Coordinates of C-alpha atoms and ligand atoms in Angstrom, one line a residue:
Chain A
M1 CA 131.5 90.3 124.7
T2 CA 134.6 92.3 126.7
K3 CA 136.3 89.3 127.4
Y4 CA 136.4 89.5 123.2
L5 CA 137.8 93.0 122.8
K6 CA 140.7 92.5 125.9
K7 CA 141.9 89.3 123.8
R8 CA 142.3 91.9 120.8
G9 CA 144.0 94.5 122.8
K10 CA 141.2 97.4 121.6
I11 CA 139.9 98.3 125.5
P12 CA 143.5 99.4 126.3
L13 CA 143.9 101.1 123.3
L14 CA 140.9 102.9 123.7
V15 CA 142.6 104.0 126.9
F16 CA 145.9 104.9 125.6
L17 CA 143.6 107.4 122.7
I18 CA 141.9 109.0 126.1
I19 CA 145.3 110.0 127.6
I20 CA 146.7 111.1 124.2
S21 CA 143.0 113.3 123.6
F22 CA 144.2 114.7 126.9
I23 CA 148.2 115.6 126.3
M24 CA 146.7 117.1 122.7
F25 CA 144.0 119.1 124.2
L26 CA 147.0 120.4 127.3
L27 CA 149.2 120.4 124.1
F28 CA 147.7 122.4 121.2
S29 CA 145.7 125.1 124.4
S30 CA 149.4 126.2 125.1
F31 CA 150.7 126.7 121.2
G32 CA 149.7 129.5 119.4
T33 CA 150.4 133.0 118.4
V34 CA 150.8 133.3 122.1
N35 CA 152.8 130.0 123.1
I36 CA 153.4 129.1 126.8
K37 CA 154.7 126.0 129.4
I38 CA 152.3 123.0 128.5
S39 CA 153.3 122.7 132.4
D40 CA 151.4 126.9 132.4
T41 CA 148.3 125.1 130.5
F42 CA 148.0 122.3 132.8
R43 CA 148.1 125.2 135.7
I44 CA 146.1 127.3 134.4
L45 CA 143.1 124.2 134.3
I46 CA 143.1 123.7 137.9
N47 CA 143.5 127.2 139.0
K48 CA 147.0 128.1 140.2
Y49 CA 148.6 129.8 137.6
D50 CA 148.7 133.7 138.5
N51 CA 149.2 135.9 135.5
S52 CA 145.5 136.7 134.5
V53 CA 146.3 138.5 130.8
I54 CA 147.5 135.0 129.5
K55 CA 144.9 132.8 131.7
N56 CA 142.3 134.9 130.2
L57 CA 143.4 134.1 127.0
I58 CA 144.1 130.1 126.9
I59 CA 140.5 130.0 129.0
N60 CA 138.3 132.3 126.8
A61 CA 140.0 131.9 123.2
R62 CA 142.2 129.1 123.3
M63 CA 140.8 126.2 125.0
P64 CA 137.0 126.9 123.9
R65 CA 138.1 126.4 120.4
V66 CA 140.4 123.4 121.1
A67 CA 137.8 121.7 122.8
G68 CA 135.1 122.9 120.3
S69 CA 137.2 121.1 117.6
F70 CA 137.4 118.1 119.4
I71 CA 133.7 117.8 120.0
I72 CA 133.3 118.9 116.3
G73 CA 135.5 116.1 115.2
S74 CA 133.6 113.6 117.1
I75 CA 130.3 114.4 115.8
L76 CA 131.7 114.6 111.9
A77 CA 133.6 110.8 112.6
I78 CA 130.6 109.2 114.4
S79 CA 127.9 110.9 111.5
G80 CA 130.0 109.4 108.8
N81 CA 130.2 106.4 110.6
V82 CA 127.0 105.9 111.0
L83 CA 125.9 107.0 107.4
Q84 CA 128.0 104.6 105.6
L85 CA 126.9 101.6 107.7
I86 CA 123.2 102.7 107.3
I87 CA 123.2 103.5 103.2
Q88 CA 125.8 101.0 103.0
N89 CA 127.9 102.9 101.3
P90 CA 131.7 103.1 102.6
L91 CA 132.3 106.2 101.1
A92 CA 129.3 108.3 101.9
D93 CA 130.0 111.5 103.9
P94 CA 127.2 113.5 106.5
Y95 CA 127.4 116.4 102.9
L96 CA 126.6 113.5 100.3
I97 CA 123.2 114.5 101.3
G98 CA 122.3 117.7 100.4
L99 CA 123.5 119.2 103.9
S100 CA 126.4 121.3 103.2
S101 CA 125.3 123.1 99.9
G102 CA 122.0 124.3 101.7
A103 CA 124.1 125.7 104.8
S104 CA 126.0 127.5 102.0
F105 CA 123.2 128.9 100.5
G106 CA 121.9 129.8 103.8
A107 CA 124.9 131.9 104.4
V108 CA 125.6 133.3 101.4
L109 CA 121.8 134.4 101.3
Y110 CA 122.1 135.1 104.8
A111 CA 124.9 138.2 103.7
A112 CA 123.2 138.9 100.3
L113 CA 120.0 139.9 102.3
T114 CA 121.6 141.7 105.6
L115 CA 124.4 143.3 103.5
I116 CA 122.6 144.4 99.9
Y117 CA 119.1 144.3 100.3
S118 CA 119.8 145.9 104.6
F119 CA 117.1 143.5 105.5
S120 CA 117.0 143.0 109.3
I121 CA 116.9 139.4 110.1
P122 CA 116.1 138.6 113.7
F123 CA 119.0 135.9 113.8
G124 CA 122.8 135.3 113.0
M125 CA 124.0 133.6 109.4
E126 CA 124.7 130.6 112.1
S127 CA 121.0 130.0 112.3
F128 CA 120.0 130.7 108.7
A129 CA 122.5 128.3 107.9
F130 CA 121.6 125.4 109.8
A131 CA 117.8 125.8 108.9
F132 CA 118.9 126.2 105.4
S133 CA 121.3 122.7 105.7
L134 CA 118.2 121.2 107.5
F135 CA 116.0 122.4 104.8
S136 CA 118.0 120.8 101.7
T137 CA 118.3 117.3 103.5
F138 CA 114.6 117.4 104.3
L139 CA 114.6 118.1 100.1
V140 CA 116.7 115.3 99.6
I141 CA 114.7 112.8 101.8
L142 CA 111.1 114.2 99.9
I143 CA 112.6 113.0 96.8
S144 CA 114.1 110.3 97.1
K145 CA 111.0 108.8 98.8
R146 CA 109.8 105.8 97.4
G147 CA 106.6 105.0 99.2
K148 CA 108.0 104.1 102.9
K149 CA 111.5 103.5 101.7
I150 CA 114.6 105.1 100.5
P151 CA 116.2 103.5 98.4
V152 CA 120.0 104.1 99.1
V153 CA 120.7 104.9 94.8
S154 CA 117.9 107.6 95.0
L155 CA 119.1 108.6 98.3
I156 CA 123.1 109.2 96.8
L157 CA 121.5 110.6 92.9
S158 CA 118.7 113.2 94.8
G159 CA 121.8 114.3 97.1
V160 CA 123.5 115.3 93.9
I161 CA 120.9 116.7 92.6
V162 CA 119.6 119.2 95.0
S163 CA 123.3 120.0 96.0
S164 CA 124.2 121.2 92.7
L165 CA 121.0 123.1 92.5
F166 CA 121.7 125.4 95.4
N167 CA 125.3 125.3 94.4
S168 CA 124.3 126.9 91.3
F169 CA 122.2 129.5 93.6
T170 CA 125.2 130.1 95.4
T171 CA 127.7 130.9 93.1
F172 CA 124.7 133.3 91.2
F173 CA 125.0 134.9 94.8
T174 CA 128.7 134.7 95.0
V175 CA 129.2 136.0 91.2
L176 CA 127.1 139.0 91.5
Y177 CA 128.1 140.2 95.1
W178 CA 131.5 138.8 95.3
R179 CA 133.0 142.4 97.6
N180 CA 130.6 141.7 100.1
L181 CA 130.6 138.0 100.2
I182 CA 134.3 137.5 100.8
H183 CA 133.9 136.6 104.3
V184 CA 131.2 134.3 104.4
N185 CA 133.2 132.2 102.2
V186 CA 135.7 132.1 104.2
W187 CA 133.1 131.1 107.1
L188 CA 131.9 128.1 104.5
M189 CA 135.2 125.9 103.9
G190 CA 135.7 126.0 107.5
S191 CA 136.6 128.2 110.7
T192 CA 136.7 127.1 114.8
A193 CA 138.0 130.5 115.5
S194 CA 135.0 131.8 116.6
L195 CA 133.7 129.1 118.9
D196 CA 133.0 130.0 122.4
W197 CA 132.3 128.1 125.3
N198 CA 129.3 128.2 125.1
D199 CA 129.0 127.1 121.6
F200 CA 130.9 124.3 123.2
F201 CA 128.7 123.6 125.5
I202 CA 125.8 123.3 123.1
L203 CA 128.3 120.7 121.2
L204 CA 129.2 118.7 123.5
T205 CA 124.8 118.5 124.4
V206 CA 124.4 117.5 120.6
L207 CA 127.5 114.5 121.2
I208 CA 126.1 113.2 124.2
V209 CA 122.2 112.5 123.1
L210 CA 123.7 111.4 119.4
I211 CA 126.2 109.0 121.6
I212 CA 123.5 108.4 123.6
I213 CA 120.6 107.3 120.4
I214 CA 123.6 105.0 118.8
F215 CA 123.7 103.3 121.6
M216 CA 119.8 102.5 122.1
M217 CA 120.0 101.7 118.3
S218 CA 123.1 99.6 118.6
K219 CA 121.8 96.3 117.4
Y220 CA 119.8 97.9 114.9
L221 CA 122.9 99.5 113.5
N222 CA 124.8 96.5 113.5
L223 CA 121.8 94.6 111.4
L224 CA 120.6 97.5 109.1
S225 CA 124.9 97.8 108.2
M226 CA 124.4 93.8 106.9
G227 CA 122.5 94.5 104.8
E228 CA 118.6 95.5 104.1
E229 CA 117.5 91.9 103.8
M230 CA 120.2 90.9 107.4
S231 CA 117.5 93.5 108.9
V232 CA 113.9 91.9 107.9
Y233 CA 115.4 88.6 109.2
S234 CA 116.4 89.5 112.3
G235 CA 112.7 91.2 112.8
I236 CA 113.4 95.3 112.1
N237 CA 111.5 97.1 109.6
P238 CA 114.9 98.9 107.5
D239 CA 113.1 102.1 106.5
S240 CA 112.1 103.6 109.7
V241 CA 114.9 102.6 111.3
R242 CA 117.1 104.0 108.4
L243 CA 114.8 107.6 109.2
I244 CA 115.2 107.8 112.6
L245 CA 119.3 107.3 112.1
L246 CA 118.9 109.5 108.8
L247 CA 117.5 111.9 110.9
V248 CA 119.3 112.2 114.2
N249 CA 122.5 112.2 112.0
I250 CA 121.5 115.2 110.1
L251 CA 120.6 117.2 112.6
A252 CA 124.1 116.7 114.2
V253 CA 126.2 117.7 111.8
S254 CA 124.1 120.4 111.1
F255 CA 125.2 121.7 114.5
C256 CA 128.4 121.4 113.7
V257 CA 128.0 123.3 110.6
S258 CA 126.6 126.1 111.9
K259 CA 128.7 126.8 114.4
A260 CA 132.1 126.1 112.4
G261 CA 131.3 125.4 108.2
I262 CA 131.9 123.3 106.5
I263 CA 134.7 120.7 106.9
G264 CA 135.3 118.2 104.8
F265 CA 136.8 114.8 104.9
V266 CA 136.6 114.2 108.8
G267 CA 133.0 112.0 108.0
L268 CA 134.3 110.4 105.3
V269 CA 138.3 109.4 106.9
I270 CA 138.2 108.9 110.2
P271 CA 135.4 105.9 109.8
H272 CA 137.3 104.4 107.8
I273 CA 140.6 104.4 109.9
V274 CA 138.9 103.8 112.8
R275 CA 137.1 100.2 111.1
L276 CA 140.4 98.8 110.1
I277 CA 141.5 98.6 114.0
T278 CA 137.7 98.1 115.2
G279 CA 136.2 96.1 112.4
P280 CA 132.7 97.0 111.1
Y281 CA 130.3 97.9 114.0
S282 CA 130.7 97.2 118.0
G283 CA 129.5 99.7 120.7
I284 CA 133.5 100.6 120.7
T285 CA 134.0 101.9 117.1
T286 CA 131.4 105.0 118.5
F287 CA 134.6 105.4 121.5
Y288 CA 137.5 104.9 118.7
N289 CA 135.3 107.6 116.3
I290 CA 134.5 110.1 119.1
F291 CA 138.6 110.2 120.4
V292 CA 140.3 109.3 116.4
G293 CA 138.1 112.3 114.8
G294 CA 138.2 114.8 117.9
I295 CA 142.3 114.9 117.8
F296 CA 142.5 115.0 114.1
L297 CA 140.4 117.9 114.1
M298 CA 141.7 119.5 117.6
F299 CA 145.1 119.1 115.4
S300 CA 143.6 120.4 111.9
D301 CA 142.5 123.6 114.0
F302 CA 145.9 124.1 115.5
L303 CA 147.5 123.7 112.0
S304 CA 145.3 126.4 110.5
R305 CA 145.8 128.6 113.3
S306 CA 149.5 128.1 113.0
L307 CA 150.9 127.4 109.7
F308 CA 151.1 131.0 107.8
A309 CA 150.5 132.7 111.5
P310 CA 148.5 135.5 112.1
T311 CA 146.9 134.6 108.8
E312 CA 144.4 131.6 109.9
L313 CA 144.0 129.1 107.2
P314 CA 140.5 127.7 106.8
I315 CA 140.4 124.6 108.8
G316 CA 138.4 122.9 105.8
V317 CA 141.3 123.5 103.2
I318 CA 143.6 121.5 106.1
T319 CA 141.3 118.3 107.0
S320 CA 141.3 118.3 103.1
F321 CA 144.7 119.2 102.5
V322 CA 145.9 116.0 105.3
G323 CA 142.4 114.1 104.3
A324 CA 142.5 113.5 100.7
P325 CA 146.1 111.8 100.5
V326 CA 145.4 109.3 103.6
F327 CA 142.1 108.4 102.2
I328 CA 143.8 107.5 98.5
F329 CA 146.3 105.8 100.6
I330 CA 143.5 103.7 102.7
L331 CA 142.0 103.3 99.5
K332 CA 144.9 101.9 97.9
R333 CA 145.7 99.5 100.7
S334 CA 142.5 98.2 101.0
R335 CA 142.5 97.2 96.8
K336 CA 145.8 95.4 97.4
N337 CA 143.7 93.5 100.0
D338 CA 141.0 92.9 98.2
Chain B
M1 CA 98.7 76.0 108.2
I2 CA 100.2 78.8 105.8
K3 CA 97.3 80.0 104.0
I4 CA 98.3 81.9 100.7
S5 CA 95.0 83.3 98.9
D6 CA 94.7 85.1 95.3
L7 CA 98.6 86.1 95.4
N8 CA 99.2 89.2 92.8
F9 CA 102.9 91.1 92.5
T10 CA 104.9 92.3 89.9
Y11 CA 108.2 94.2 89.8
G12 CA 107.0 96.5 87.1
N13 CA 108.6 94.6 84.6
N14 CA 106.6 92.1 82.5
F15 CA 106.6 89.6 84.8
K16 CA 103.4 88.7 87.0
L17 CA 103.5 85.9 90.1
N18 CA 100.3 84.8 90.4
I19 CA 98.6 82.1 92.9
N20 CA 95.3 82.0 94.0
N21 CA 95.3 79.4 96.7
L22 CA 97.9 77.5 98.1
E23 CA 97.8 75.8 101.3
I24 CA 100.7 74.4 103.3
N25 CA 100.2 72.4 106.3
N26 CA 102.4 72.3 109.2
G27 CA 105.2 69.7 109.1
E28 CA 105.7 69.7 106.2
N29 CA 108.3 69.5 103.9
L30 CA 107.5 71.0 100.3
S31 CA 109.8 71.4 97.6
I32 CA 109.6 74.0 94.7
I33 CA 110.9 73.2 91.4
G34 CA 110.8 75.2 88.1
P35 CA 112.9 76.7 85.2
N36 CA 115.0 79.9 85.8
G37 CA 112.9 83.3 86.4
S38 CA 109.8 81.7 87.1
G39 CA 109.6 83.6 90.0
K40 CA 110.4 80.7 93.0
S41 CA 112.8 83.6 95.2
T42 CA 110.1 86.1 94.5
L43 CA 107.8 83.9 96.2
I44 CA 110.2 83.3 98.8
K45 CA 110.4 86.8 99.3
I46 CA 107.3 88.1 99.3
F47 CA 106.9 85.1 102.4
S48 CA 109.8 86.0 104.1
G49 CA 109.0 90.1 104.5
I50 CA 111.7 91.4 102.2
I51 CA 108.9 92.2 99.5
N52 CA 105.7 94.2 101.1
Y53 CA 104.3 95.9 98.1
Y54 CA 102.2 92.6 96.6
S55 CA 97.9 92.2 96.5
G56 CA 96.0 89.1 98.9
K57 CA 97.2 87.8 101.7
I58 CA 99.5 85.0 103.5
E59 CA 98.1 84.0 105.9
I60 CA 99.6 81.9 109.1
E61 CA 97.1 79.9 111.3
N62 CA 95.2 82.8 110.5
N63 CA 96.7 85.7 110.9
D64 CA 97.5 87.9 108.3
I65 CA 101.6 88.0 108.0
S66 CA 101.7 91.7 107.0
K67 CA 99.7 92.4 110.2
I68 CA 102.5 90.8 112.3
S69 CA 104.9 92.6 113.2
K70 CA 108.4 92.0 111.9
K71 CA 110.1 91.1 114.8
K72 CA 107.2 88.7 115.3
L73 CA 107.9 87.3 112.2
S74 CA 111.1 86.5 112.7
R75 CA 110.3 84.2 115.3
I76 CA 108.4 82.0 112.6
I77 CA 110.1 82.2 109.6
S78 CA 113.5 81.7 109.3
T79 CA 115.2 82.4 105.7
V80 CA 118.1 81.0 104.1
P81 CA 118.3 83.6 100.9
Q82 CA 119.7 82.4 97.6
D83 CA 122.8 84.5 97.7
F84 CA 123.9 87.1 100.8
T85 CA 126.8 89.3 100.5
T86 CA 127.8 92.0 103.0
I87 CA 129.9 94.9 102.3
Y88 CA 131.5 95.1 106.0
D89 CA 133.8 92.7 107.1
Y90 CA 132.1 90.6 109.7
N91 CA 133.1 87.7 110.6
T92 CA 131.1 84.5 110.4
E93 CA 130.3 84.2 113.9
N94 CA 129.1 88.2 113.7
I95 CA 126.5 86.6 111.1
I96 CA 124.9 84.0 112.7
E97 CA 124.7 85.8 115.9
T98 CA 121.9 87.8 114.3
S99 CA 120.1 84.9 114.5
R100 CA 119.0 85.7 118.1
Y101 CA 118.0 88.9 117.8
P102 CA 114.3 88.4 117.5
Y103 CA 114.6 86.7 120.8
T104 CA 116.4 89.3 123.0
S105 CA 115.2 93.1 124.1
F106 CA 117.1 95.7 121.4
F107 CA 118.9 97.5 124.4
N108 CA 120.2 94.1 125.6
L109 CA 123.4 93.6 124.4
S110 CA 124.4 90.3 125.9
E111 CA 123.5 86.8 125.1
N112 CA 121.9 84.4 127.3
K113 CA 123.4 80.8 127.8
E114 CA 120.5 79.4 125.5
D115 CA 121.6 81.8 122.6
R116 CA 124.9 81.1 123.1
D117 CA 124.2 77.1 123.0
I118 CA 122.0 76.9 120.1
I119 CA 124.6 79.3 118.2
D120 CA 126.9 76.5 118.9
Y121 CA 124.7 73.8 118.0
A122 CA 124.5 75.4 114.6
I123 CA 128.0 76.5 114.0
K124 CA 129.0 72.4 114.5
I125 CA 126.6 71.0 112.7
T126 CA 127.4 73.3 109.4
D127 CA 131.1 72.0 110.3
L128 CA 132.2 76.1 110.5
E129 CA 134.1 75.7 113.9
R130 CA 137.5 77.0 111.5
Y131 CA 135.6 79.5 110.3
R132 CA 134.2 81.3 113.3
K133 CA 136.2 84.8 113.2
K134 CA 137.3 84.2 109.8
Y135 CA 135.4 87.0 107.5
Y136 CA 132.4 86.5 105.6
S137 CA 133.1 87.9 102.6
E138 CA 136.1 86.1 102.5
L139 CA 134.3 82.7 102.3
S140 CA 134.1 80.4 99.5
G141 CA 130.1 79.7 97.8
G142 CA 129.4 76.8 99.3
E143 CA 131.3 78.1 102.8
K144 CA 128.9 81.6 102.8
Q145 CA 126.2 79.1 102.0
R146 CA 126.8 77.2 105.3
V147 CA 127.2 80.4 107.6
M148 CA 123.2 81.4 106.3
I149 CA 121.9 78.1 107.3
A150 CA 123.7 77.9 110.2
R151 CA 122.0 81.3 111.4
A152 CA 118.7 79.8 110.1
I153 CA 119.2 76.8 112.2
A154 CA 119.9 79.0 115.3
Q155 CA 116.8 81.4 114.6
D156 CA 115.1 78.1 115.8
T157 CA 111.7 78.8 113.6
E158 CA 108.3 76.6 112.8
I159 CA 108.8 77.5 109.2
M160 CA 112.1 78.0 106.9
L161 CA 112.1 78.7 103.6
L162 CA 115.3 78.0 102.0
D163 CA 116.4 78.9 98.8
E164 CA 118.7 76.9 96.6
F165 CA 120.1 76.6 100.3
T166 CA 122.5 73.6 98.5
S167 CA 123.4 75.0 95.3
H168 CA 127.1 75.0 96.1
L169 CA 127.7 72.4 98.8
D170 CA 129.1 69.6 98.3
P171 CA 128.0 66.1 97.7
G172 CA 128.6 65.8 101.7
H173 CA 127.1 68.3 103.3
T174 CA 124.7 68.4 100.9
Q175 CA 123.4 65.1 102.2
N176 CA 124.3 66.0 106.0
L177 CA 122.1 69.3 105.7
M178 CA 119.3 67.1 104.0
K179 CA 118.9 65.2 106.8
I180 CA 119.3 67.2 108.9
I181 CA 116.6 69.6 108.0
Q182 CA 114.1 66.4 107.3
N183 CA 114.7 65.2 110.5
Y184 CA 113.3 68.9 111.7
C185 CA 110.2 68.2 109.7
I186 CA 109.5 64.9 111.4
N187 CA 111.2 65.2 114.4
K188 CA 110.1 69.2 115.3
N189 CA 107.0 69.4 113.3
K190 CA 108.9 72.4 111.4
T191 CA 107.3 72.9 108.1
V192 CA 110.0 73.7 105.5
I193 CA 109.8 75.1 101.8
S194 CA 112.8 75.0 99.7
V195 CA 113.3 75.6 96.5
F196 CA 115.4 73.2 94.2
H197 CA 116.9 73.3 90.7
D198 CA 118.3 69.5 91.5
I199 CA 115.0 67.8 90.9
N200 CA 116.5 64.4 92.3
L201 CA 117.2 66.3 96.3
A202 CA 113.7 67.6 95.8
S203 CA 112.1 63.9 94.7
L204 CA 114.2 61.9 97.6
Y205 CA 113.5 64.0 100.1
S206 CA 110.1 65.7 100.5
K207 CA 106.8 64.3 99.7
R208 CA 105.2 67.1 98.0
I209 CA 106.5 69.1 95.3
L210 CA 105.3 72.3 93.7
V211 CA 105.9 72.9 90.0
M212 CA 106.1 76.7 89.2
K213 CA 106.7 78.3 85.4
D214 CA 106.0 82.2 84.6
G215 CA 104.8 83.4 87.8
E216 CA 101.7 81.1 88.6
I217 CA 102.2 77.3 90.5
K218 CA 101.8 74.9 87.3
L219 CA 101.7 70.9 89.3
D220 CA 101.2 70.5 92.9
G221 CA 101.8 66.7 93.6
T222 CA 103.5 64.0 95.2
P223 CA 107.4 63.1 93.2
Y224 CA 105.9 60.2 91.6
E225 CA 103.1 62.3 89.8
I226 CA 105.5 65.1 89.1
I227 CA 108.8 63.7 87.9
T228 CA 107.6 62.2 84.5
R229 CA 109.5 62.4 81.7
K230 CA 106.7 64.1 79.8
N231 CA 106.1 67.0 82.4
I232 CA 110.2 67.8 82.9
E233 CA 110.0 67.6 79.1
E234 CA 107.2 70.1 79.5
I235 CA 108.6 72.3 82.1
Y236 CA 112.6 72.4 81.3
G237 CA 112.2 71.2 77.4
F238 CA 115.0 69.0 78.5
D239 CA 114.8 64.9 77.4
C240 CA 115.8 62.4 80.7
T241 CA 115.1 59.1 81.6
V242 CA 113.3 58.4 84.5
I243 CA 114.6 55.6 86.8
S244 CA 113.0 54.7 90.6
H245 CA 115.5 55.1 93.3
P246 CA 117.5 51.6 93.9
I247 CA 116.4 51.7 98.0
Y248 CA 113.7 54.4 98.6
K249 CA 111.6 53.5 95.7
V250 CA 111.5 57.4 94.6
P251 CA 111.6 58.7 91.3
Q252 CA 115.2 59.9 89.9
I253 CA 115.9 62.0 86.8
I254 CA 119.3 61.4 84.7
F255 CA 120.2 63.2 81.2
N256 CA 119.9 61.4 78.4
Ligands
ATP1 N1 114.6 93.3 91.9 C1 113.8 92.7 90.5 N2 113.1 93.6 89.7 C2 112.6 93.6 88.8 N3 112.9 92.5 87.8 C3 113.0 91.5 88.9 C4 113.7 91.7 90.2 N4 114.2 90.1 90.6 C5 113.9 89.0 90.0 N5 112.8 90.4 88.7 C6 112.3 89.5 87.6 O1 111.3 88.5 88.4 C7 111.7 87.5 87.4 C8 111.3 86.2 88.8 O2 112.8 85.9 89.2 P1 112.7 85.1 90.7 O3 114.1 85.4 91.2 O4 111.9 85.1 91.4 O5 113.1 83.4 89.4 P2 113.9 82.1 90.5 O6 112.9 81.4 90.1 O7 114.1 82.6 91.6 O8 114.7 82.1 89.4 P3 116.5 81.2 89.2 O9 116.1 79.9 88.9 O10 116.7 81.9 88.2 O11 116.9 82.1 90.9 C9 112.7 87.3 86.2 O12 112.2 87.6 85.2 C10 113.4 88.5 86.7 O13 114.2 88.8 86.1
MG2 MG1 116.0 82.6 92.6

């Protein structure tokens, strides 16, 4: 297997991506409202730097944000890839199945409850959004279930229905209380600004668990991506495997949403690009998604805080700006090949 | 031995499959013929586990297949579906390799020598050597069918279900693969159940033919009993002449 990959140059390219990721990490940690030399950032990293103000800024404000963006990009790309494979739809996005609408609703509801009705709620907006994103996706799965099966078409349809239901509630609240909800809207468009080391380690744990589960289920995933029938012929139950993978990915993405709001297009575009390089599915696609997704989101985070500095753009706006044209380009290109 | 009893199934439309009693012996090479929409593929799908919401019982050596795990079942039954497509660009070799998954632990990512040998053998006899690295989605109809046949052969099961597996093949590949399948029955005592529209092929290669119509088995017998002008007229509403094969003496039909 590795022989086959080496022949195609996939391993060297992966090593290259890992190195690039590290360089990008240093680069984006160095530049922002305060710029320092990349070599200084490296010195900070190996603890050979003296200016404690700068050191503090870089280590405690900027690095966790850059590293956190990387991890979120990885999780979104991996989940997007798995979802696209298991529901047999190359246009699937982790947000397709109601996740983002639930999260938005949760955030807006939280803001409304605390700011307007002065409820005191023992946990923050993030946890509220997390709970509601799970709630909305479970609703989608519940509605689309037919016996033990989750037919793909009904999954997508109930995703659309549940999303529009939650979105109309969100709009309702926003129209009523727009003055109080502006900052919620900014958060909803995606924001990596508040990521700290604590968030980073939580997200890193999520990423590692996600990778382990995907590797354990690698063969199942391979079969499912060839279709339900191929799974049956090769001896697995497609329904239960799909359900497990679906739940694991939803959980992982919900963590991202709760930490950084809704960041579109990463889970849709990155897996496409990776598939162009590696082919449909193999163990190596997951690694590629980690680094390509991570680099993409680190870059987007950099743009979001530097384009109109000191004003920050929501990172979701950047990913859509960059992602949409890239996606159109890929679509056009692949259609030409048909 | 395979035993089907009181099998009832419907898609929820007006099509009903109903088979009260059917027994198939080990090593039998059985053909199923019948007009479009008569339920042949539906029967194959139920048997192969694609459809599992039916009533009645299908037993293999007295074991109810609905109680056999999917993995175990895939070591007993292999299937060549009427058509098969993939959304993502897998190459031919990737598709054929899945045939060995039933025999390996799902955590084990590498194949052993036995797996490799049987895959190579299947690729060789289906004449696919040149296509190993080609995308399945970019193959011709007949080439795709050969890939799925190779996959079934490499799966190496006691029972093979072949749904119109020669429909896109040229005569050379048809004859070659029909002979290989026939040898499996004779030499390895494998049970082969194939669906055909080509009545002459069914007659030439199998000793027992089932005729399905409207979801039921209307006729069950040897080629001599089944393939008569009157029967063909009743099943297909088509007028033909039945002649005897000059070498093998089995009935063959020609269009009038
Ligand atoms: N997924 C489905 N949902 C609803 N009805 C179906 C489905 N698949 C098949 N049918 C119907 O069931 C009947 C039997 O179909 P089946 O595919 O078993 O026919 P067949 O004998 O294999 O025909 P052919 O010779 O054309 O392959 C047909 O009337 C068909 O319209
Ligand atoms: Mg059919």
